[in-house]
Every structure is written in C-alpha cells, then in structure tokens.
C-alpha cells in the first residue's frame, strides 16, 4: 500500500482501509489499557479487580424475574464488558419489551450499557442506545439519549470514523419534543460544570451560618415537648429574635433553593456526601429510580415509622420531582439515625416541605415543570454526577464530568440538525454561569454559524476580559 501510494497509483479502497486501520489501532490501544488497569490492581473497590471474573449475564437477563439481587451482577458484568456479544442485542430488546419486568430495572440496565460505553467504545453499544432512544418510551429511553450524547463527547475521535453513525445523527428525526430534549441534555451537562462552584459557595457562605443557627436551635428547644405545631406558640418564646440573628440568611437560602428548581444541582452540597450507607455499596443502586416499593428501603425503615406515616412519606418522596433518585434514597436511609423522640415529627415536617415545594413549582414558571421528560433528564444527570464524584465503593475509572464538554471540540456533534441553536443556547448558559472559558468558545462558534447580534460581541468581549485575555 505504501509503495502504491508513493508511486501515486490509484486505489479506490485506500481511504476505507486507512479508516479500518485507525479503528483497529484505537480499539487495540483501549484493550491494552483496560487489561493493564485490571492486572495492576487487586484492590476490591477498584472496579478492575473484577475485570476477569465475568459471568454469563445473558442468562441472567433471559431468566430475570425482578430479582433485585441479580441486578447488581448484571450491572457489573455489562459495565466491564468491552464488546457486546452478537446475541446480546436481541436479548436486551426482549428484556426491555417484557412487560413483566419493572421499568426501574430496565432503567438500571440501560445505565449499565451507558457506563460500559463510556469506559470502552463499542459500536454495538452505541447503536443499541440509539435504538432504545428511538424505539422505546419511558425513563430508560431518555437515559439512552443521555448515554448517546455522552458518547459523542467522550469518544468523538473514533465515532467520526463510522460513517453509518454520522448518517444516523444527520438523518435522525430531531423535531418537536425530541429536538428540545436533545438540546436540554447538552444544557444540563454544561450546567453540571457549575456544581463544584455551588459546593464551594455553600461551604464558605452558607454552612457556617447554618452551624451557628443549629447550635442556637439546640440550646432553645425542649425536645421532650418539641413538635412542628408548637414551634411558634407561647411555650417557645424568642423564636422571632432567633430568626432575626442572621439577617439576609433566609433570603440567601431561598435564592439558593430556587436554583435547584431551575435545574442547578444545589443538593449536591448537602446530600452529595450522604452516601456511606451499605445500600450504595451496590453500583446498580446509584442508578435505581426511586420507587416506594423498593424492598431495601422498606426493610431499612421497618419499625422506625408508623405504617401510615411511612406509606405517606414514601409516596410523597416518589412524587418529589426536585430531588434526584440518589438523594431520595439517602434521605430514607438517614431516617433511622434521627433521634426517636424527633423522628415522627421530622418526617411529618419533611412531607409538608415536599408538598409545599411541589405546589410552589406548580404555581411558578420553571422550564421543566410541565415536561416530565426534562425532569427525568435533570435528575439522571445529577445521579450520574453523584456516582462519579461521591462514591467511595467503586474506583479506577475516569470521571466523565472532568471532561471539558466543549461542543466546539466535537465535529461529530456538529452533524446534529439543531446544532447551531444548541451552541447559541449553550453560550448564554455558560455566560450566565460565569463559565467564561466555555462561553468564549460557544460565542465564537455562534458567530461562525452566522449569529451577529450586538450582545454576542459584548458578552464575548466581557468573557475575554474576565479570562484576562485582553
């Protein structure tokens, strides 16, 4: 081939052969890296310690009868699978289409495929997620969409070598709600870049005042008589002065909470580290949609709450759209740690807070209030963030949220029919979040795409100034 090339001889297959060599070399390199990771660790919490201990997850899928204990084995083995067996695709389709299998278990399996694709590129995995998004409905369909878009970021170089994938991206019907949801995934992934700043802001600006109020609260409260009803009556004088001690604090907390309703990950600052329960020692539980009938939760809360109150609490939490699934489980697992004298009252107050927050969302204009699909996307990306940043039980893999997630760096993403609009929206979002390094790239890209409004140049100039790029 080199000889023919040097002699300038025509070869119609040259480009295809070259692309195949590139694909093979990338896959070979990735395979070597994965094997090296597995050989150099014996630490159980490192996921690669189980790399060579695979089981036949296909038979597990084929014979699955909603046994939660089997989901973990299925999840781990799919996650550690480099390339899917040919028989996997029909098996997973049968699993998804089986009406007897709970939707929550289907969602967990789709998340396992996503993590597997993120860890090791395989065209069969990507096509499978594409098909699940287009041919299915429900939470697992939207999880598949998030997986596809993450792949277009993370594996942009090798995806570009597959013309059939490029054609799928170009030909996909990205209209109406589909188009909105695809753009929404990009915006939420970009919004996740502000989460570290949120955590820092909470720890430096809000937490110290909360600790001061908490200390004063415990000094005032007679826990033997404590209830939500008597907090403000004559038996507890001085509450008005208590709230006056920190002027502006509650307004600040209100503003902080409002950002959660708008899709920012505020609760990562307070609930992100509440993941040390045994429940989270199973990787699959990080991605289990919250449902009131989860036996692990029922067992944990058994004899801790009255039956009626427990059912009311779980049903309220199941409907709470502003908590991600992982944080809902954290709340439930934390209840037994509350002092028995306060437990019933604390849970009643929490139910009241949840119902009040839901009413507040319903009566105000929030972007995803009337779109449950968008809400699913927000909470799923927050679940992913929890797993990659706060889990201590599974290590050894790369953190996807450390990626730049720069739309302008991926040629593959530019094939999306609504790409120009996505970049324009992303520019405004990055600018509002003060992510100026991203805003510069997006604004420049928008100008190249034909947008020439005055405010684009003003915001681009301001972004240059804030990054000291005079």
GROMACS .gro file of C-alpha atoms in nm:
model
  470
    1UNK     CA    1   0.000   0.000   0.000
    2UNK     CA    2   0.281   0.239   0.086
    3UNK     CA    3   0.455   0.153  -0.240
    4UNK     CA    4   0.138   0.218  -0.440
    5UNK     CA    5   0.087   0.543  -0.256
    6UNK     CA    6   0.445   0.656  -0.320
    7UNK     CA    7   0.402   0.583  -0.691
    8UNK     CA    8   0.075   0.778  -0.694
    9UNK     CA    9  -0.116   0.475  -0.816
   10UNK     CA   10  -0.497   0.497  -0.783
   11UNK     CA   11  -0.661   0.282  -0.514
   12UNK     CA   12  -1.034   0.316  -0.460
   13UNK     CA   13  -1.018   0.124  -0.130
   14UNK     CA   14  -0.731   0.322   0.018
   15UNK     CA   15  -0.947   0.551   0.234
   16UNK     CA   16  -1.159   0.264   0.368
   17UNK     CA   17  -0.852   0.056   0.452
   18UNK     CA   18  -0.694   0.355   0.624
   19UNK     CA   19  -1.005   0.413   0.834
   20UNK     CA   20  -1.019   0.045   0.931
   21UNK     CA   21  -0.656   0.056   1.043
   22UNK     CA   22  -0.735   0.360   1.257
   23UNK     CA   23  -1.034   0.186   1.416
   24UNK     CA   24  -0.837  -0.131   1.485
   25UNK     CA   25  -0.547   0.061   1.641
   26UNK     CA   26  -0.777   0.263   1.868
   27UNK     CA   27  -0.961  -0.049   1.985
   28UNK     CA   28  -0.632  -0.236   2.034
   29UNK     CA   29  -0.488   0.051   2.236
   30UNK     CA   30  -0.800   0.076   2.452
   31UNK     CA   31  -0.798  -0.301   2.507
   32UNK     CA   32  -0.436  -0.290   2.621
   33UNK     CA   33  -0.514  -0.003   2.858
   34UNK     CA   34  -0.811  -0.189   3.009
   35UNK     CA   35  -0.603  -0.504   3.058
   36UNK     CA   36  -0.322  -0.306   3.220
   37UNK     CA   37  -0.570  -0.146   3.461
   38UNK     CA   38  -0.703  -0.489   3.555
   39UNK     CA   39  -0.361  -0.653   3.601
   40UNK     CA   40  -0.217  -0.379   3.819
   41UNK     CA   41  -0.488  -0.380   4.085
   42UNK     CA   42  -0.603  -0.625   4.350
   43UNK     CA   43  -0.794  -0.361   4.546
   44UNK     CA   44  -1.155  -0.479   4.562
   45UNK     CA   45  -1.309  -0.131   4.542
   46UNK     CA   46  -1.127  -0.077   4.215
   47UNK     CA   47  -1.376  -0.195   3.956
   48UNK     CA   48  -1.098  -0.360   3.754
   49UNK     CA   49  -1.031  -0.612   4.032
   50UNK     CA   50  -1.339  -0.790   3.892
   51UNK     CA   51  -1.247  -0.738   3.528
   52UNK     CA   52  -1.162  -1.102   3.455
   53UNK     CA   53  -1.429  -1.252   3.682
   54UNK     CA   54  -1.711  -1.229   3.434
   55UNK     CA   55  -2.029  -1.434   3.441
   56UNK     CA   56  -2.288  -1.508   3.176
   57UNK     CA   57  -2.512  -1.204   3.221
   58UNK     CA   58  -2.714  -1.308   2.915
   59UNK     CA   59  -2.872  -1.597   3.102
   60UNK     CA   60  -2.940  -1.362   3.394
   61UNK     CA   61  -3.123  -1.127   3.159
   62UNK     CA   62  -3.315  -1.406   2.990
   63UNK     CA   63  -3.435  -1.553   3.319
   64UNK     CA   64  -3.476  -1.230   3.513
   65UNK     CA   65  -3.789  -1.206   3.728
   66UNK     CA   66  -3.739  -0.871   3.902
   67UNK     CA   67  -3.489  -1.017   4.150
   68UNK     CA   68  -3.315  -0.704   4.277
   69UNK     CA   69  -3.011  -0.903   4.397
   70UNK     CA   70  -2.941  -1.017   4.038
   71UNK     CA   71  -2.947  -0.662   3.903
   72UNK     CA   72  -2.612  -0.588   4.067
   73UNK     CA   73  -2.441  -0.884   3.895
   74UNK     CA   74  -2.594  -0.786   3.562
   75UNK     CA   75  -2.487  -0.424   3.609
   76UNK     CA   76  -2.125  -0.501   3.697
   77UNK     CA   77  -2.075  -0.752   3.415
   78UNK     CA   78  -2.225  -0.529   3.148
   79UNK     CA   79  -2.017  -0.238   3.278
   80UNK     CA   80  -1.699  -0.446   3.246
   81UNK     CA   81  -1.782  -0.584   2.901
   82UNK     CA   82  -1.567  -0.436   2.625
   83UNK     CA   83  -1.762  -0.551   2.320
   84UNK     CA   84  -2.112  -0.695   2.321
   85UNK     CA   85  -2.176  -1.047   2.204
   86UNK     CA   86  -2.392  -1.062   1.887
   87UNK     CA   87  -2.672  -1.231   2.079
   88UNK     CA   88  -2.686  -0.950   2.336
   89UNK     CA   89  -2.892  -0.708   2.125
   90UNK     CA   90  -3.198  -0.933   2.079
   91UNK     CA   91  -3.169  -1.036   2.444
   92UNK     CA   92  -3.171  -0.677   2.570
   93UNK     CA   93  -3.460  -0.591   2.339
   94UNK     CA   94  -3.661  -0.882   2.480
   95UNK     CA   95  -3.570  -0.766   2.831
   96UNK     CA   96  -3.689  -0.409   2.762
   97UNK     CA   97  -4.010  -0.520   2.588
   98UNK     CA   98  -4.101  -0.769   2.861
   99UNK     CA   99  -4.398  -0.610   3.038
  100UNK     CA  100  -4.344  -0.821   3.349
  101UNK     CA  101  -4.009  -0.657   3.421
  102UNK     CA  102  -4.025  -0.338   3.626
  103UNK     CA  103  -3.936  -0.014   3.450
  104UNK     CA  104  -3.683   0.066   3.725
  105UNK     CA  105  -3.485  -0.249   3.642
  106UNK     CA  106  -3.488  -0.165   3.272
  107UNK     CA  107  -3.352   0.181   3.354
  108UNK     CA  108  -3.067   0.031   3.558
  109UNK     CA  109  -2.965  -0.197   3.270
  110UNK     CA  110  -2.964   0.097   3.026
  111UNK     CA  111  -2.737   0.284   3.269
  112UNK     CA  112  -2.504  -0.018   3.278
  113UNK     CA  113  -2.478  -0.009   2.898
  114UNK     CA  114  -2.403   0.365   2.916
  115UNK     CA  115  -2.124   0.322   3.172
  116UNK     CA  116  -1.986   0.035   2.967
  117UNK     CA  117  -1.983   0.250   2.652
  118UNK     CA  118  -1.818   0.538   2.838
  119UNK     CA  119  -1.547   0.304   2.967
  120UNK     CA  120  -1.485   0.122   2.635
  121UNK     CA  121  -1.617   0.224   2.294
  122UNK     CA  122  -1.814  -0.038   2.105
  123UNK     CA  123  -2.028   0.044   1.801
  124UNK     CA  124  -2.282  -0.221   1.904
  125UNK     CA  125  -2.339  -0.044   2.239
  126UNK     CA  126  -2.385   0.293   2.071
  127UNK     CA  127  -2.630   0.155   1.816
  128UNK     CA  128  -2.819  -0.019   2.094
  129UNK     CA  129  -2.860   0.308   2.287
  130UNK     CA  130  -2.965   0.484   1.967
  131UNK     CA  131  -3.235   0.222   1.909
  132UNK     CA  132  -3.354   0.229   2.269
  133UNK     CA  133  -3.398   0.605   2.248
  134UNK     CA  134  -3.589   0.598   1.920
  135UNK     CA  135  -3.796   0.284   1.968
  136UNK     CA  136  -3.887   0.297   2.338
  137UNK     CA  137  -4.064   0.527   2.580
  138UNK     CA  138  -4.015   0.599   2.946
  139UNK     CA  139  -3.719   0.680   3.165
  140UNK     CA  140  -3.489   0.418   3.011
  141UNK     CA  141  -3.537   0.578   2.668
  142UNK     CA  142  -3.419   0.916   2.798
  143UNK     CA  143  -3.129   0.753   2.981
  144UNK     CA  144  -3.029   0.602   2.647
  145UNK     CA  145  -3.033   0.951   2.493
  146UNK     CA  146  -2.802   1.085   2.766
  147UNK     CA  147  -2.571   0.788   2.700
  148UNK     CA  148  -2.558   0.863   2.326
  149UNK     CA  149  -2.472   1.228   2.381
  150UNK     CA  150  -2.205   1.148   2.640
  151UNK     CA  151  -2.051   0.909   2.386
  152UNK     CA  152  -2.043   1.183   2.121
  153UNK     CA  153  -1.837   1.391   2.364
  154UNK     CA  154  -1.611   1.126   2.512
  155UNK     CA  155  -1.545   0.913   2.202
  156UNK     CA  156  -1.565   1.189   1.942
  157UNK     CA  157  -1.246   1.082   1.762
  158UNK     CA  158  -1.344   0.722   1.695
  159UNK     CA  159  -1.715   0.796   1.630
  160UNK     CA  160  -1.602   1.016   1.343
  161UNK     CA  161  -1.460   0.703   1.176
  162UNK     CA  162  -1.803   0.540   1.149
  163UNK     CA  163  -1.993   0.693   0.852
  164UNK     CA  164  -2.305   0.495   0.944
  165UNK     CA  165  -2.319   0.672   1.281
  166UNK     CA  166  -2.271   1.011   1.119
  167UNK     CA  167  -2.559   0.933   0.886
  168UNK     CA  168  -2.775   0.827   1.181
  169UNK     CA  169  -2.705   1.158   1.352
  170UNK     CA  170  -2.788   1.354   1.037
  171UNK     CA  171  -3.098   1.152   0.949
  172UNK     CA  172  -3.246   1.124   1.295
  173UNK     CA  173  -3.582   1.290   1.337
  174UNK     CA  174  -3.484   1.571   1.571
  175UNK     CA  175  -3.808   1.767   1.563
  176UNK     CA  176  -4.054   1.894   1.822
  177UNK     CA  177  -4.001   1.736   2.165
  178UNK     CA  178  -3.706   1.523   2.050
  179UNK     CA  179  -3.517   1.832   1.942
  180UNK     CA  180  -3.594   2.007   2.271
  181UNK     CA  181  -3.483   1.710   2.478
  182UNK     CA  182  -3.155   1.670   2.291
  183UNK     CA  183  -3.075   2.037   2.341
  184UNK     CA  184  -3.182   2.007   2.705
  185UNK     CA  185  -2.934   1.721   2.765
  186UNK     CA  186  -2.650   1.937   2.635
  187UNK     CA  187  -2.754   2.230   2.852
  188UNK     CA  188  -2.781   2.015   3.164
  189UNK     CA  189  -2.437   1.864   3.104
  190UNK     CA  190  -2.296   2.214   3.074
  191UNK     CA  191  -2.489   2.321   3.384
  192UNK     CA  192  -2.319   2.039   3.575
  193UNK     CA  193  -1.992   2.231   3.535
  194UNK     CA  194  -2.117   2.484   3.793
  195UNK     CA  195  -2.176   2.219   4.060
  196UNK     CA  196  -1.828   2.242   4.211
  197UNK     CA  197  -1.872   2.619   4.241
  198UNK     CA  198  -2.209   2.561   4.411
  199UNK     CA  199  -2.050   2.328   4.666
  200UNK     CA  200  -1.772   2.579   4.738
  201UNK     CA  201  -2.025   2.861   4.773
  202UNK     CA  202  -2.236   2.657   5.014
  203UNK     CA  203  -1.941   2.554   5.231
  204UNK     CA  204  -1.792   2.902   5.255
  205UNK     CA  205  -2.100   3.124   5.259
  206UNK     CA  206  -2.398   2.928   5.393
  207UNK     CA  207  -2.275   2.636   5.603
  208UNK     CA  208  -2.104   2.846   5.874
  209UNK     CA  209  -2.428   3.039   5.935
  210UNK     CA  210  -2.629   2.717   5.936
  211UNK     CA  211  -2.400   2.570   6.201
  212UNK     CA  212  -2.437   2.883   6.414
  213UNK     CA  213  -2.817   2.866   6.389
  214UNK     CA  214  -2.815   2.493   6.462
  215UNK     CA  215  -2.619   2.541   6.784
  216UNK     CA  216  -2.858   2.811   6.899
  217UNK     CA  217  -3.156   2.594   6.799
  218UNK     CA  218  -3.046   2.301   7.013
  219UNK     CA  219  -2.997   2.535   7.308
  220UNK     CA  220  -3.354   2.665   7.275
  221UNK     CA  221  -3.554   2.351   7.204
  222UNK     CA  222  -3.710   2.135   7.473
  223UNK     CA  223  -3.706   1.808   7.279
  224UNK     CA  224  -3.945   1.638   7.517
  225UNK     CA  225  -4.217   1.884   7.412
  226UNK     CA  226  -4.094   1.953   7.060
  227UNK     CA  227  -4.338   1.938   6.768
  228UNK     CA  228  -4.389   2.124   6.444
  229UNK     CA  229  -4.713   2.273   6.580
  230UNK     CA  230  -4.572   2.440   6.892
  231UNK     CA  231  -4.258   2.593   6.741
  232UNK     CA  232  -4.415   2.941   6.726
  233UNK     CA  233  -4.650   2.939   7.027
  234UNK     CA  234  -4.608   3.094   7.370
  235UNK     CA  235  -4.432   2.788   7.510
  236UNK     CA  236  -4.130   2.872   7.294
  237UNK     CA  237  -4.069   3.246   7.339
  238UNK     CA  238  -3.794   3.415   7.143
  239UNK     CA  239  -3.831   3.245   6.805
  240UNK     CA  240  -3.879   3.580   6.632
  241UNK     CA  241  -3.547   3.704   6.767
  242UNK     CA  242  -3.389   3.371   6.671
  243UNK     CA  243  -3.461   3.432   6.304
  244UNK     CA  244  -3.352   3.794   6.328
  245UNK     CA  245  -3.000   3.695   6.434
  246UNK     CA  246  -2.886   3.633   6.078
  247UNK     CA  247  -3.049   3.898   5.858
  248UNK     CA  248  -3.039   3.803   5.495
  249UNK     CA  249  -2.958   3.438   5.560
  250UNK     CA  250  -3.302   3.302   5.481
  251UNK     CA  251  -3.329   3.519   5.171
  252UNK     CA  252  -2.996   3.375   5.062
  253UNK     CA  253  -3.120   3.022   5.131
  254UNK     CA  254  -3.435   3.092   4.932
  255UNK     CA  255  -3.232   3.209   4.633
  256UNK     CA  256  -3.009   2.904   4.668
  257UNK     CA  257  -3.310   2.671   4.671
  258UNK     CA  258  -3.470   2.843   4.371
  259UNK     CA  259  -3.170   2.742   4.165
  260UNK     CA  260  -3.249   2.376   4.240
  261UNK     CA  261  -3.596   2.421   4.092
  262UNK     CA  262  -3.432   2.565   3.780
  263UNK     CA  263  -3.213   2.257   3.731
  264UNK     CA  264  -2.894   2.351   3.915
  265UNK     CA  265  -2.756   2.079   4.141
  266UNK     CA  266  -2.785   2.259   4.474
  267UNK     CA  267  -2.845   1.948   4.682
  268UNK     CA  268  -2.505   1.811   4.585
  269UNK     CA  269  -2.367   2.047   4.851
  270UNK     CA  270  -2.579   1.898   5.130
  271UNK     CA  271  -2.666   1.545   5.022
  272UNK     CA  272  -2.377   1.451   4.795
  273UNK     CA  273  -2.167   1.313   5.077
  274UNK     CA  274  -2.455   1.129   5.242
  275UNK     CA  275  -2.366   0.810   5.052
  276UNK     CA  276  -2.190   0.595   5.309
  277UNK     CA  277  -2.477   0.354   5.361
  278UNK     CA  278  -2.443  -0.013   5.265
  279UNK     CA  279  -2.713   0.049   5.005
  280UNK     CA  280  -2.457   0.237   4.793
  281UNK     CA  281  -2.208  -0.048   4.800
  282UNK     CA  282  -2.404  -0.184   4.505
  283UNK     CA  283  -2.323   0.007   4.187
  284UNK     CA  284  -2.670  -0.056   4.048
  285UNK     CA  285  -2.833   0.128   4.339
  286UNK     CA  286  -2.671   0.455   4.233
  287UNK     CA  287  -2.886   0.436   3.919
  288UNK     CA  288  -3.204   0.281   4.059
  289UNK     CA  289  -3.504   0.511   4.005
  290UNK     CA  290  -3.670   0.580   4.337
  291UNK     CA  291  -3.993   0.387   4.392
  292UNK     CA  292  -4.197   0.339   4.707
  293UNK     CA  293  -4.195  -0.039   4.675
  294UNK     CA  294  -3.818  -0.078   4.698
  295UNK     CA  295  -3.766  -0.362   4.949
  296UNK     CA  296  -3.425  -0.234   5.060
  297UNK     CA  297  -3.586   0.089   5.179
  298UNK     CA  298  -3.886  -0.085   5.335
  299UNK     CA  299  -3.651  -0.312   5.534
  300UNK     CA  300  -3.441  -0.016   5.649
  301UNK     CA  301  -3.745   0.177   5.773
  302UNK     CA  302  -3.927  -0.120   5.923
  303UNK     CA  303  -4.037  -0.042   6.281
  304UNK     CA  304  -3.883   0.306   6.251
  305UNK     CA  305  -4.206   0.483   6.146
  306UNK     CA  306  -4.575   0.415   6.186
  307UNK     CA  307  -4.710   0.227   5.883
  308UNK     CA  308  -4.943   0.505   5.769
  309UNK     CA  309  -4.674   0.770   5.806
  310UNK     CA  310  -4.420   0.552   5.626
  311UNK     CA  311  -4.651   0.500   5.329
  312UNK     CA  312  -4.735   0.870   5.317
  313UNK     CA  313  -4.368   0.961   5.328
  314UNK     CA  314  -4.262   0.720   5.051
  315UNK     CA  315  -4.548   0.825   4.825
  316UNK     CA  316  -4.465   1.194   4.875
  317UNK     CA  317  -4.097   1.129   4.804
  318UNK     CA  318  -4.176   0.930   4.492
  319UNK     CA  319  -4.354   1.237   4.352
  320UNK     CA  320  -4.089   1.489   4.465
  321UNK     CA  321  -3.953   1.597   4.128
  322UNK     CA  322  -3.677   1.825   4.253
  323UNK     CA  323  -3.470   1.551   4.425
  324UNK     CA  324  -3.257   1.313   4.221
  325UNK     CA  325  -3.308   0.942   4.290
  326UNK     CA  326  -2.980   0.902   4.476
  327UNK     CA  327  -3.066   1.180   4.722
  328UNK     CA  328  -3.413   1.037   4.785
  329UNK     CA  329  -3.253   0.710   4.889
  330UNK     CA  330  -3.007   0.899   5.110
  331UNK     CA  331  -3.293   1.070   5.291
  332UNK     CA  332  -3.472   0.741   5.352
  333UNK     CA  333  -3.158   0.567   5.475
  334UNK     CA  334  -3.083   0.855   5.711
  335UNK     CA  335  -3.420   0.843   5.891
  336UNK     CA  336  -3.319   0.567   6.141
  337UNK     CA  337  -3.032   0.794   6.252
  338UNK     CA  338  -3.276   1.063   6.367
  339UNK     CA  339  -3.341   1.058   6.742
  340UNK     CA  340  -3.658   0.854   6.810
  341UNK     CA  341  -3.816   1.144   7.001
  342UNK     CA  342  -3.792   1.365   6.692
  343UNK     CA  343  -3.829   1.110   6.413
  344UNK     CA  344  -4.208   1.119   6.359
  345UNK     CA  345  -4.220   1.498   6.378
  346UNK     CA  346  -3.919   1.539   6.147
  347UNK     CA  347  -4.076   1.313   5.884
  348UNK     CA  348  -4.409   1.498   5.905
  349UNK     CA  349  -4.226   1.828   5.857
  350UNK     CA  350  -4.037   1.685   5.561
  351UNK     CA  351  -4.361   1.565   5.398
  352UNK     CA  352  -4.506   1.913   5.448
  353UNK     CA  353  -4.195   2.069   5.293
  354UNK     CA  354  -4.210   1.836   4.991
  355UNK     CA  355  -4.578   1.909   4.930
  356UNK     CA  356  -4.519   2.282   4.969
  357UNK     CA  357  -4.225   2.276   4.728
  358UNK     CA  358  -4.428   2.082   4.469
  359UNK     CA  359  -4.713   2.336   4.497
  360UNK     CA  360  -4.460   2.617   4.460
  361UNK     CA  361  -4.319   2.461   4.144
  362UNK     CA  362  -4.666   2.408   4.001
  363UNK     CA  363  -4.762   2.770   4.063
  364UNK     CA  364  -4.445   2.924   3.920
  365UNK     CA  365  -4.276   2.919   3.583
  366UNK     CA  366  -3.996   2.663   3.578
  367UNK     CA  367  -3.860   2.529   3.250
  368UNK     CA  368  -3.929   2.159   3.306
  369UNK     CA  369  -4.236   2.188   3.530
  370UNK     CA  370  -4.476   2.070   3.259
  371UNK     CA  371  -4.231   1.830   3.093
  372UNK     CA  372  -4.167   1.517   3.294
  373UNK     CA  373  -3.913   1.401   3.036
  374UNK     CA  374  -3.695   1.705   3.101
  375UNK     CA  375  -3.726   1.645   3.472
  376UNK     CA  376  -3.606   1.286   3.424
  377UNK     CA  377  -3.304   1.414   3.231
  378UNK     CA  378  -3.211   1.662   3.505
  379UNK     CA  379  -3.232   1.406   3.784
  380UNK     CA  380  -3.050   1.136   3.588
  381UNK     CA  381  -2.755   1.363   3.512
  382UNK     CA  382  -2.747   1.454   3.882
  383UNK     CA  383  -2.745   1.082   3.969
  384UNK     CA  384  -2.450   1.037   3.733
  385UNK     CA  385  -2.274   1.329   3.899
  386UNK     CA  386  -2.326   1.174   4.244
  387UNK     CA  387  -2.177   0.846   4.127
  388UNK     CA  388  -1.868   0.994   3.966
  389UNK     CA  389  -1.793   1.242   4.244
  390UNK     CA  390  -1.919   1.095   4.570
  391UNK     CA  391  -1.898   0.717   4.555
  392UNK     CA  392  -1.620   0.557   4.760
  393UNK     CA  393  -1.701   0.197   4.674
  394UNK     CA  394  -1.609   0.188   4.304
  395UNK     CA  395  -1.285   0.333   4.175
  396UNK     CA  396  -1.045   0.306   3.884
  397UNK     CA  397  -1.246   0.470   3.606
  398UNK     CA  398  -1.227   0.818   3.459
  399UNK     CA  399  -1.463   1.089   3.580
  400UNK     CA  400  -1.677   1.197   3.284
  401UNK     CA  401  -1.753   1.531   3.449
  402UNK     CA  402  -1.385   1.622   3.434
  403UNK     CA  403  -1.425   1.637   3.056
  404UNK     CA  404  -1.443   1.985   2.906
  405UNK     CA  405  -1.777   1.900   2.739
  406UNK     CA  406  -1.698   2.161   2.476
  407UNK     CA  407  -1.937   2.140   2.183
  408UNK     CA  408  -1.687   2.312   1.959
  409UNK     CA  409  -1.431   2.033   2.009
  410UNK     CA  410  -1.653   1.761   1.864
  411UNK     CA  411  -1.706   1.756   1.489
  412UNK     CA  412  -1.945   1.464   1.534
  413UNK     CA  413  -2.187   1.675   1.738
  414UNK     CA  414  -2.189   1.941   1.466
  415UNK     CA  415  -2.388   1.700   1.248
  416UNK     CA  416  -2.694   1.738   1.472
  417UNK     CA  417  -2.967   1.919   1.277
  418UNK     CA  418  -3.022   2.168   1.561
  419UNK     CA  419  -2.651   2.208   1.637
  420UNK     CA  420  -2.635   2.584   1.574
  421UNK     CA  421  -2.922   2.651   1.811
  422UNK     CA  422  -2.768   2.425   2.075
  423UNK     CA  423  -2.439   2.618   2.060
  424UNK     CA  424  -2.620   2.951   2.082
  425UNK     CA  425  -2.820   2.840   2.386
  426UNK     CA  426  -2.507   2.690   2.543
  427UNK     CA  427  -2.324   3.022   2.502
  428UNK     CA  428  -2.588   3.208   2.701
  429UNK     CA  429  -2.597   2.940   2.969
  430UNK     CA  430  -2.218   2.929   3.010
  431UNK     CA  431  -2.208   3.309   3.029
  432UNK     CA  432  -2.482   3.321   3.295
  433UNK     CA  433  -2.290   3.064   3.500
  434UNK     CA  434  -1.969   3.265   3.465
  435UNK     CA  435  -1.803   2.974   3.284
  436UNK     CA  436  -1.623   3.224   3.065
  437UNK     CA  437  -1.376   2.982   2.906
  438UNK     CA  438  -1.671   2.785   2.768
  439UNK     CA  439  -1.868   3.098   2.680
  440UNK     CA  440  -1.582   3.224   2.462
  441UNK     CA  441  -1.577   2.904   2.259
  442UNK     CA  442  -1.957   2.899   2.219
  443UNK     CA  443  -1.988   3.266   2.126
  444UNK     CA  444  -1.708   3.237   1.870
  445UNK     CA  445  -1.878   2.929   1.727
  446UNK     CA  446  -2.212   3.113   1.713
  447UNK     CA  447  -2.052   3.399   1.518
  448UNK     CA  448  -1.906   3.146   1.273
  449UNK     CA  449  -2.256   2.999   1.237
  450UNK     CA  450  -2.396   3.337   1.127
  451UNK     CA  451  -2.522   3.490   1.451
  452UNK     CA  452  -2.417   3.855   1.463
  453UNK     CA  453  -2.628   4.026   1.730
  454UNK     CA  454  -2.452   4.307   1.914
  455UNK     CA  455  -2.493   4.142   2.254
  456UNK     CA  456  -2.294   3.839   2.137
  457UNK     CA  457  -1.989   4.060   2.076
  458UNK     CA  458  -2.042   4.241   2.406
  459UNK     CA  459  -2.060   3.916   2.601
  460UNK     CA  460  -1.767   3.768   2.410
  461UNK     CA  461  -1.556   4.074   2.489
  462UNK     CA  462  -1.658   4.060   2.855
  463UNK     CA  463  -1.564   3.689   2.866
  464UNK     CA  464  -1.222   3.768   2.719
  465UNK     CA  465  -1.178   4.036   2.984
  466UNK     CA  466  -1.278   3.800   3.269
  467UNK     CA  467  -1.022   3.542   3.150
  468UNK     CA  468  -0.752   3.813   3.126
  469UNK     CA  469  -0.731   3.761   2.752
  470UNK     CA  470  -0.708   4.131   2.668
   0.00000   0.00000   0.00000
